[in-house]
CSV table of C-alpha atoms in Angstrom, one decimal:
chain,number,residue,atom,x,y,z
A,1,MET,CA,41.5,-49.7,-105.6
A,2,PHE,CA,45.1,-48.4,-105.5
A,3,GLN,CA,46.2,-48.0,-109.0
A,4,SER,CA,48.7,-45.6,-110.5
A,5,PRO,CA,46.9,-43.7,-113.3
A,6,ILE,CA,48.6,-40.8,-115.0
A,7,HIS,CA,46.1,-37.9,-114.6
A,8,THR,CA,46.1,-35.4,-117.4
A,9,THR,CA,44.2,-32.7,-115.6
A,10,THR,CA,43.9,-31.4,-112.1
A,11,SER,CA,40.2,-32.3,-111.9
A,12,GLU,CA,41.0,-35.9,-112.8
A,13,GLY,CA,43.6,-36.0,-110.1
A,14,MET,CA,41.2,-34.6,-107.6
A,15,LEU,CA,38.6,-37.2,-108.6
A,16,GLY,CA,41.1,-39.9,-108.2
A,17,MET,CA,42.1,-38.7,-104.8
A,18,LEU,CA,38.4,-38.6,-103.7
A,19,GLU,CA,38.0,-42.2,-104.9
A,20,VAL,CA,40.9,-43.3,-102.9
A,21,THR,CA,39.6,-41.4,-99.9
A,22,TYR,CA,36.1,-43.0,-100.3
A,23,HIS,CA,37.5,-46.6,-100.4
A,24,THR,CA,39.8,-45.8,-97.4
A,25,ILE,CA,36.8,-44.5,-95.5
A,26,VAL,CA,34.9,-47.8,-96.2
A,27,ARG,CA,37.9,-49.8,-95.1
A,28,ARG,CA,38.2,-47.9,-91.9
A,29,ALA,CA,34.5,-48.1,-91.2
A,30,ARG,CA,34.8,-51.9,-91.5
A,31,SER,CA,37.9,-52.1,-89.4
A,32,GLY,CA,36.0,-53.3,-86.3
A,33,HIS,CA,34.3,-56.1,-88.3
A,34,ARG,CA,34.3,-57.1,-91.9
A,35,ASN,CA,30.5,-56.7,-92.0
A,36,ALA,CA,29.7,-52.9,-91.9
A,37,VAL,CA,26.3,-53.5,-90.2
A,38,VAL,CA,27.9,-55.5,-87.4
A,39,SER,CA,30.6,-52.8,-87.0
A,40,MET,CA,27.8,-50.2,-86.5
A,41,ALA,CA,26.0,-52.5,-84.1
A,42,LEU,CA,29.2,-52.9,-82.0
A,43,ASN,CA,29.6,-49.1,-81.9
A,44,MET,CA,25.9,-48.8,-80.9
A,45,VAL,CA,26.4,-51.3,-78.1
A,46,GLN,CA,29.3,-49.3,-76.7
A,47,GLY,CA,27.2,-46.1,-76.7
A,48,LEU,CA,24.3,-47.8,-75.1
A,49,THR,CA,26.5,-49.4,-72.4
A,50,MET,CA,27.9,-46.1,-71.4
A,51,ILE,CA,24.4,-44.5,-71.4
A,52,PHE,CA,23.1,-47.3,-69.2
A,53,ALA,CA,26.1,-47.1,-66.9
A,54,PHE,CA,25.6,-43.4,-66.3
A,55,TRP,CA,21.9,-43.8,-65.9
A,56,ILE,CA,22.5,-46.4,-63.1
A,57,PHE,CA,25.1,-44.0,-61.6
A,58,PHE,CA,22.6,-41.1,-61.5
A,59,GLN,CA,20.0,-43.5,-60.0
A,60,ILE,CA,22.4,-44.4,-57.2
A,61,LEU,CA,23.0,-40.7,-56.6
A,62,GLY,CA,19.3,-40.1,-56.3
A,63,LEU,CA,19.0,-38.0,-59.5
A,64,ARG,CA,15.9,-39.5,-60.9
A,65,SER,CA,15.1,-36.5,-63.1
A,66,SER,CA,17.3,-34.3,-65.3
A,67,PRO,CA,19.1,-31.4,-63.5
A,68,ILE,CA,17.9,-29.4,-66.6
A,69,ARG,CA,14.1,-29.3,-67.2
A,70,GLY,CA,13.7,-32.0,-69.8
A,71,ASP,CA,14.3,-35.7,-70.6
A,72,MET,CA,16.9,-37.4,-68.3
A,73,LEU,CA,18.1,-39.7,-71.0
A,74,LEU,CA,18.7,-36.7,-73.4
A,75,TYR,CA,20.7,-35.0,-70.6
A,76,ILE,CA,22.9,-38.1,-70.3
A,77,MET,CA,23.2,-38.5,-74.1
A,78,THR,CA,24.3,-34.9,-74.6
A,79,GLY,CA,27.3,-35.7,-72.5
A,80,ILE,CA,28.0,-39.3,-73.5
A,81,PHE,CA,27.8,-38.9,-77.3
A,82,VAL,CA,29.7,-35.6,-77.5
A,83,TYR,CA,32.4,-37.2,-75.4
A,84,LEU,CA,32.5,-40.4,-77.4
A,85,THR,CA,32.6,-38.5,-80.7
A,86,HIS,CA,35.5,-36.5,-79.5
A,87,ILE,CA,37.5,-39.5,-78.2
A,88,LYS,CA,36.8,-41.6,-81.2
A,89,ALA,CA,38.1,-38.8,-83.4
A,90,VAL,CA,41.3,-38.6,-81.3
A,91,ASN,CA,41.7,-42.4,-81.7
A,92,ALA,CA,40.9,-42.5,-85.4
A,93,VAL,CA,43.3,-39.7,-86.3
A,94,MET,CA,46.1,-41.0,-84.1
A,95,GLY,CA,45.6,-44.5,-85.4
A,96,SER,CA,45.6,-43.6,-89.1
A,97,GLY,CA,48.3,-44.9,-91.3
A,98,GLY,CA,51.6,-43.2,-90.7
A,99,PRO,CA,54.4,-42.6,-93.2
A,100,THR,CA,55.8,-46.1,-92.7
A,101,SER,CA,52.5,-47.9,-93.0
A,102,PRO,CA,52.3,-50.6,-95.7
A,103,MET,CA,49.3,-48.7,-97.1
A,104,MET,CA,51.6,-45.8,-98.1
A,105,LEU,CA,53.4,-48.1,-100.6
A,106,HIS,CA,50.5,-47.6,-103.0
A,107,ARG,CA,51.0,-44.6,-105.2
A,108,PRO,CA,47.7,-42.7,-104.8
A,109,MET,CA,47.7,-43.2,-101.0
A,110,ASN,CA,49.2,-40.6,-98.7
A,111,THR,CA,49.0,-39.7,-95.0
A,112,ILE,CA,46.5,-36.9,-95.5
A,113,VAL,CA,44.1,-39.3,-97.2
A,114,ALA,CA,44.6,-41.8,-94.4
A,115,ILE,CA,43.9,-39.1,-91.7
A,116,LEU,CA,40.9,-37.7,-93.5
A,117,ALA,CA,39.4,-41.2,-94.1
A,118,SER,CA,39.9,-42.3,-90.5
A,119,ALA,CA,38.3,-39.1,-89.1
A,120,LEU,CA,35.3,-39.2,-91.5
A,121,SER,CA,34.7,-42.9,-90.8
A,122,ALA,CA,34.6,-42.1,-87.1
A,123,LEU,CA,32.1,-39.3,-87.6
A,124,TYR,CA,30.0,-41.4,-89.9
A,125,LEU,CA,29.7,-44.2,-87.3
A,126,GLN,CA,28.8,-41.8,-84.5
A,127,ILE,CA,26.1,-40.0,-86.4
A,128,ILE,CA,24.5,-43.2,-87.6
A,129,THR,CA,24.7,-44.7,-84.1
A,130,LEU,CA,23.2,-41.6,-82.5
A,131,THR,CA,20.4,-41.4,-85.1
A,132,VAL,CA,19.4,-45.0,-84.6
A,133,ILE,CA,19.4,-44.7,-80.8
A,134,LEU,CA,17.3,-41.5,-80.9
A,135,VAL,CA,14.8,-43.1,-83.4
A,136,ILE,CA,14.4,-46.2,-81.3
A,137,TYR,CA,14.0,-44.1,-78.1
A,138,HIS,CA,11.5,-41.8,-79.9
A,139,ILE,CA,9.4,-44.7,-81.2
A,140,ALA,CA,9.6,-47.2,-78.3
A,141,PHE,CA,9.7,-44.9,-75.2
A,142,THR,CA,8.9,-41.2,-75.4
A,143,PRO,CA,8.9,-38.5,-78.1
A,144,VAL,CA,12.3,-36.8,-78.5
A,145,HIS,CA,12.2,-33.0,-78.6
A,146,ILE,CA,15.4,-31.1,-79.5
A,147,HIS,CA,15.2,-27.4,-79.2
A,148,ASP,CA,17.6,-26.6,-82.0
A,149,PRO,CA,18.6,-29.8,-83.9
A,150,ILE,CA,20.8,-27.9,-86.5
A,151,ALA,CA,22.9,-26.3,-83.8
A,152,ALA,CA,23.1,-29.6,-81.9
A,153,LEU,CA,24.4,-31.4,-85.0
A,154,GLY,CA,26.9,-28.6,-85.6
A,155,LEU,CA,28.1,-29.0,-82.0
A,156,LEU,CA,28.5,-32.7,-82.5
A,157,ILE,CA,30.6,-32.0,-85.5
A,158,LEU,CA,32.6,-29.4,-83.5
A,159,ALA,CA,33.3,-32.1,-80.9
A,160,TRP,CA,34.6,-34.4,-83.7
A,161,PHE,CA,36.7,-31.6,-85.2
A,162,SER,CA,38.3,-30.8,-81.8
A,163,GLY,CA,39.0,-34.5,-81.4
A,164,CYS,CA,40.7,-34.5,-84.8
A,165,ALA,CA,42.8,-31.5,-83.7
A,166,ALA,CA,43.9,-33.2,-80.5
A,167,GLY,CA,44.6,-36.4,-82.5
A,168,MET,CA,46.8,-34.5,-85.0
A,169,ILE,CA,49.0,-33.3,-82.1
A,170,PHE,CA,49.4,-36.9,-80.9
A,171,LEU,CA,50.0,-38.1,-84.4
A,172,ALA,CA,52.7,-35.5,-85.1
A,173,LEU,CA,54.5,-36.4,-81.8
A,174,LYS,CA,54.1,-40.1,-82.1
A,175,PRO,CA,57.1,-40.8,-84.3
A,176,TRP,CA,59.4,-38.8,-82.0
A,177,PHE,CA,58.0,-39.9,-78.6
A,178,PRO,CA,56.1,-43.2,-79.1
A,179,ARG,CA,56.2,-44.4,-75.5
A,180,PHE,CA,55.3,-41.0,-74.1
A,181,ILE,CA,52.3,-40.6,-76.4
A,182,ALA,CA,51.2,-44.2,-75.7
A,183,THR,CA,51.1,-43.2,-72.0
A,184,ILE,CA,49.6,-39.7,-72.4
A,185,LYS,CA,46.8,-40.5,-74.7
A,186,PRO,CA,44.9,-42.9,-72.3
A,187,LEU,CA,45.6,-40.3,-69.6
A,188,TYR,CA,43.9,-37.6,-71.8
A,189,ILE,CA,40.9,-39.9,-72.3
A,190,ARG,CA,40.5,-40.6,-68.6
A,191,ILE,CA,40.9,-36.9,-67.6
A,192,ASN,CA,38.1,-36.0,-70.0
A,193,MET,CA,35.8,-38.5,-68.3
A,194,ILE,CA,35.6,-35.8,-65.6
A,195,ALA,CA,37.0,-32.6,-67.2
A,196,SER,CA,34.5,-32.7,-70.1
A,197,GLY,CA,31.7,-31.7,-67.8
A,198,LYS,CA,29.3,-34.4,-68.9
A,199,LEU,CA,28.5,-35.3,-65.3
A,200,PHE,CA,27.3,-31.9,-64.2
A,201,VAL,CA,25.5,-28.7,-65.3
A,202,VAL,CA,28.0,-25.9,-65.7
A,203,ASN,CA,25.6,-23.2,-64.7
A,204,THR,CA,25.3,-24.8,-61.2
A,205,LEU,CA,29.0,-25.0,-60.6
A,206,PRO,CA,31.0,-22.7,-58.3
A,207,ALA,CA,33.5,-20.4,-60.0
A,208,ALA,CA,36.4,-22.4,-58.6
A,209,MET,CA,35.3,-25.5,-60.4
A,210,ILE,CA,34.5,-23.7,-63.6
A,211,ALA,CA,38.1,-22.4,-63.6
A,212,MET,CA,39.4,-25.9,-63.2
A,213,PHE,CA,37.7,-27.2,-66.4
A,214,ASP,CA,37.5,-24.0,-68.5
A,215,TRP,CA,40.7,-25.0,-70.4
A,216,ASN,CA,39.0,-27.9,-72.0
A,217,PRO,CA,37.2,-27.3,-75.3
A,218,LEU,CA,35.0,-30.3,-74.7
A,219,PHE,CA,33.7,-28.7,-71.5
A,220,HIS,CA,32.5,-25.7,-73.6
A,221,ILE,CA,31.0,-27.9,-76.3
A,222,ILE,CA,29.0,-30.2,-74.0
A,223,ASP,CA,27.5,-27.2,-72.2
A,224,GLN,CA,26.7,-25.5,-75.4
A,225,MET,CA,25.1,-28.7,-76.7
A,226,ARG,CA,22.8,-28.8,-73.7
A,227,GLY,CA,21.8,-25.2,-74.5
A,228,ALA,CA,20.9,-26.4,-78.1
A,229,VAL,CA,19.0,-29.5,-76.9
A,230,PHE,CA,17.1,-28.1,-74.0
A,231,LEU,CA,14.7,-25.1,-74.4
A,232,HIS,CA,15.1,-24.0,-70.7
A,233,TYR,CA,18.9,-24.0,-70.5
A,234,ASN,CA,21.0,-21.1,-71.4
A,235,PRO,CA,24.8,-21.5,-71.1
A,236,GLN,CA,26.3,-18.6,-69.2
A,237,PHE,CA,29.9,-19.5,-68.6
A,238,THR,CA,31.0,-21.2,-71.9
A,239,ASN,CA,31.3,-20.1,-75.5
A,240,LEU,CA,31.9,-21.5,-79.0
A,241,GLU,CA,34.7,-19.2,-80.0
A,242,TYR,CA,37.3,-20.9,-77.7
A,243,PRO,CA,36.9,-24.5,-78.9
A,244,ILE,CA,36.7,-23.3,-82.6
A,245,TYR,CA,39.9,-21.2,-82.4
A,246,LEU,CA,41.8,-23.7,-80.3
A,247,SER,CA,40.9,-26.6,-82.7
A,248,LEU,CA,42.0,-24.6,-85.7
A,249,VAL,CA,45.3,-23.7,-84.0
A,250,LEU,CA,45.9,-27.4,-83.0
A,251,ILE,CA,45.0,-28.6,-86.5
A,252,MET,CA,47.6,-26.2,-88.1
A,253,ILE,CA,50.3,-27.2,-85.6
A,254,GLY,CA,49.5,-30.9,-86.0
A,255,LEU,CA,49.6,-30.7,-89.8
A,256,MET,CA,53.0,-28.9,-89.7
A,257,GLY,CA,54.3,-31.4,-87.2
A,258,GLU,CA,53.1,-34.3,-89.3
A,259,PHE,CA,54.6,-32.8,-92.5
A,260,PHE,CA,58.0,-32.4,-90.7
A,261,ALA,CA,57.9,-35.9,-89.3
A,262,ARG,CA,57.0,-37.3,-92.7
A,263,GLN,CA,60.1,-35.6,-94.3
A,264,HIS,CA,62.4,-37.2,-91.7
A,265,VAL,CA,60.7,-40.6,-91.2
A,266,SER,CA,62.6,-43.8,-91.3
A,267,VAL,CA,61.3,-47.4,-91.1
A,268,SER,CA,64.2,-48.1,-88.7
A,269,TRP,CA,62.5,-45.8,-86.1
A,270,PHE,CA,60.0,-48.6,-85.3
A,271,ALA,CA,62.3,-51.6,-85.8
A,272,GLY,CA,62.7,-52.3,-82.1
A,273,ARG,CA,59.2,-51.2,-81.0
């Protein structure tokens, strides 16, 4: 897998890098279990567990039908899977091999390949999991109708991209402030349990509550996702420009920070940690 060929052309070098990226993606996808199918099944169980938990929660609150005209389970899934895709992208990017990782000792391997492979493997698992759950629900329970499936898929990818952007910031700061990042990342995940807006419909919120969560790109993405999934819902207080531009800015800052940390990294940083 990790050899040190001498590439004579740029195209051969690119193909070699793509091959390394592919094998790293497979390795990351199997990180949960050596069997890829079992790894996907475990990811599916996690998603189903959260869907069931929120369905019970809404039943306790007396919300037996969707606050938006449409399927209740689809309403829950538009929040749960966008949230999970975002958070898994954060964890994947932050957990990718750093400059001192043993994987970096192999010549074709580098941190950019590790980051890209980790992020793509997380997206792959989420898309496969979501597809399987929707197919099973469509066949076994009730037909699934998505108003704009292409837009919905694009928004899921945007949730993943914004998670990659946040993960890049954490990854760039991790070598300098490891204990602080280890504390702030779980806090970020827990804050997004509420601040992502997956528990409520944005159009029904008072202005004061919208102002509390408007900073969060996931808040905009989930609301826009519901506009793409449900025919009778039109987001009025969120937009796509904010999460796109913010994610691009965070990605650039994170890449610059990661490059700077890589130039000054030392194995001794982590000797006592």
